[in-house]
Coordinates of C-alpha atoms in Angstrom, one line a residue:
X90 CA -22.8 -8.9 22.3
X91 CA -25.4 -9.5 25.0
X92 CA -25.4 -7.0 27.7
X93 CA -26.9 -8.0 31.1
X94 CA -28.9 -4.8 31.2
X95 CA -30.6 -5.5 27.9
X96 CA -32.0 -9.0 28.5
X97 CA -35.1 -10.1 30.3
X98 CA -33.6 -12.9 32.4
X99 CA -29.8 -12.7 32.8
X100 CA -29.7 -16.0 34.7
X101 CA -30.8 -17.8 31.6
X102 CA -27.5 -16.9 29.9
X103 CA -24.0 -18.0 30.4
X104 CA -20.9 -15.8 29.8
X105 CA -18.2 -18.1 28.3
X106 CA -14.8 -18.0 30.0
X107 CA -12.9 -17.8 26.6
X108 CA -13.3 -15.2 23.9
X109 CA -14.9 -16.7 20.8
X110 CA -13.2 -15.3 17.7
X111 CA -15.3 -13.5 15.1
X112 CA -12.9 -13.8 12.3
X113 CA -13.8 -16.1 9.4
X114 CA -11.0 -17.5 7.4
X115 CA -12.7 -16.7 4.1
X116 CA -15.8 -16.9 2.0
X117 CA -15.9 -19.5 -0.8
X118 CA -16.8 -18.3 -4.3
X119 CA -16.1 -19.4 -7.8
X120 CA -12.9 -18.5 -9.5
X121 CA -12.8 -15.7 -12.0
X122 CA -15.0 -13.2 -10.3
X123 CA -12.5 -11.3 -8.2
X124 CA -14.8 -8.2 -8.0
X125 CA -17.5 -10.2 -6.4
X126 CA -15.0 -11.9 -4.0
X127 CA -13.8 -8.4 -3.0
X128 CA -17.3 -7.2 -2.4
X129 CA -18.3 -10.2 -0.3
X130 CA -15.2 -10.0 1.8
X131 CA -15.8 -6.2 2.3
X132 CA -19.4 -6.8 3.4
X133 CA -18.4 -9.6 5.7
X134 CA -15.8 -7.4 7.3
X135 CA -18.3 -4.6 7.6
X136 CA -20.8 -6.8 9.4
X137 CA -18.2 -8.1 11.9
X138 CA -17.0 -4.5 12.7
X139 CA -20.7 -3.4 13.1
X140 CA -21.3 -6.2 15.5
X141 CA -18.2 -5.4 17.5
X142 CA -19.0 -1.6 17.6
X143 CA -22.7 -2.1 18.5
X144 CA -24.1 -0.7 15.3
X145 CA -27.7 -1.8 14.6
X146 CA -30.5 -0.8 12.3
X147 CA -32.0 1.2 15.2
X148 CA -28.8 3.4 15.7
X149 CA -27.0 3.4 12.3
X150 CA -28.2 6.9 11.4
X151 CA -27.2 8.3 14.8
X152 CA -23.8 6.5 14.6
X153 CA -23.2 8.0 11.1
X154 CA -24.1 11.5 12.3
X155 CA -21.9 11.4 15.4
X156 CA -19.5 8.4 15.1
X157 CA -18.0 7.5 18.5
X158 CA -14.6 6.7 17.0
X159 CA -12.6 6.7 13.7
X160 CA -13.3 3.1 13.0
X161 CA -17.1 3.7 13.0
X162 CA -16.6 6.8 10.9
X163 CA -14.6 4.8 8.3
X164 CA -17.2 2.0 8.3
X165 CA -20.1 4.3 7.7
X166 CA -18.4 6.4 5.2
X167 CA -18.5 9.7 7.2
X168 CA -14.7 10.1 7.3
X169 CA -13.5 11.9 4.1
X170 CA -11.8 9.7 1.6
X171 CA -13.0 6.4 3.1
X172 CA -14.9 4.9 0.2
X173 CA -13.4 3.2 -2.8
X174 CA -14.4 4.1 -6.3
X175 CA -13.0 0.8 -7.5
X176 CA -15.9 -1.1 -6.0
X177 CA -18.5 0.7 -8.2
X178 CA -21.0 1.0 -5.3
X179 CA -22.5 3.9 -3.4
X180 CA -20.5 5.7 -0.7
X181 CA -21.8 3.7 2.2
X182 CA -23.5 0.5 1.2
X183 CA -22.8 -1.0 4.7
X184 CA -25.5 1.1 6.2
X185 CA -28.1 -1.0 4.3
X186 CA -26.8 -4.2 5.9
X187 CA -28.4 -3.6 9.3

C-alpha cells in the first residue's frame, strides 16, 4: 500500500475510488502433487497477508519480535502452535519471502 508520507511526489499518484481485491482464485499446478499445491497456496496467502499488514524485509525481524496483532504473530510463527508439521518445512519459512 502506498502511503502519501512515503512517496516523493504524491501528486504523481492516484488513489482509486474502488478497492482492488488482492485475492487470487488459485494457482495452477499439475495434478498429482498435492503437497506442492498446498505449499504454493500457503506461500501465496502468506505474501498477501504480509502485504496487507505492512511486513517488509526491512521490518520482518521487528514484527516477529513484537507482533502488532495475532494475525502477524501467526504468520511469522511467533504464536505457539501455529506451524504445521505436515508441510515438512521450518517453523517460519514465510520470513524468507520478504
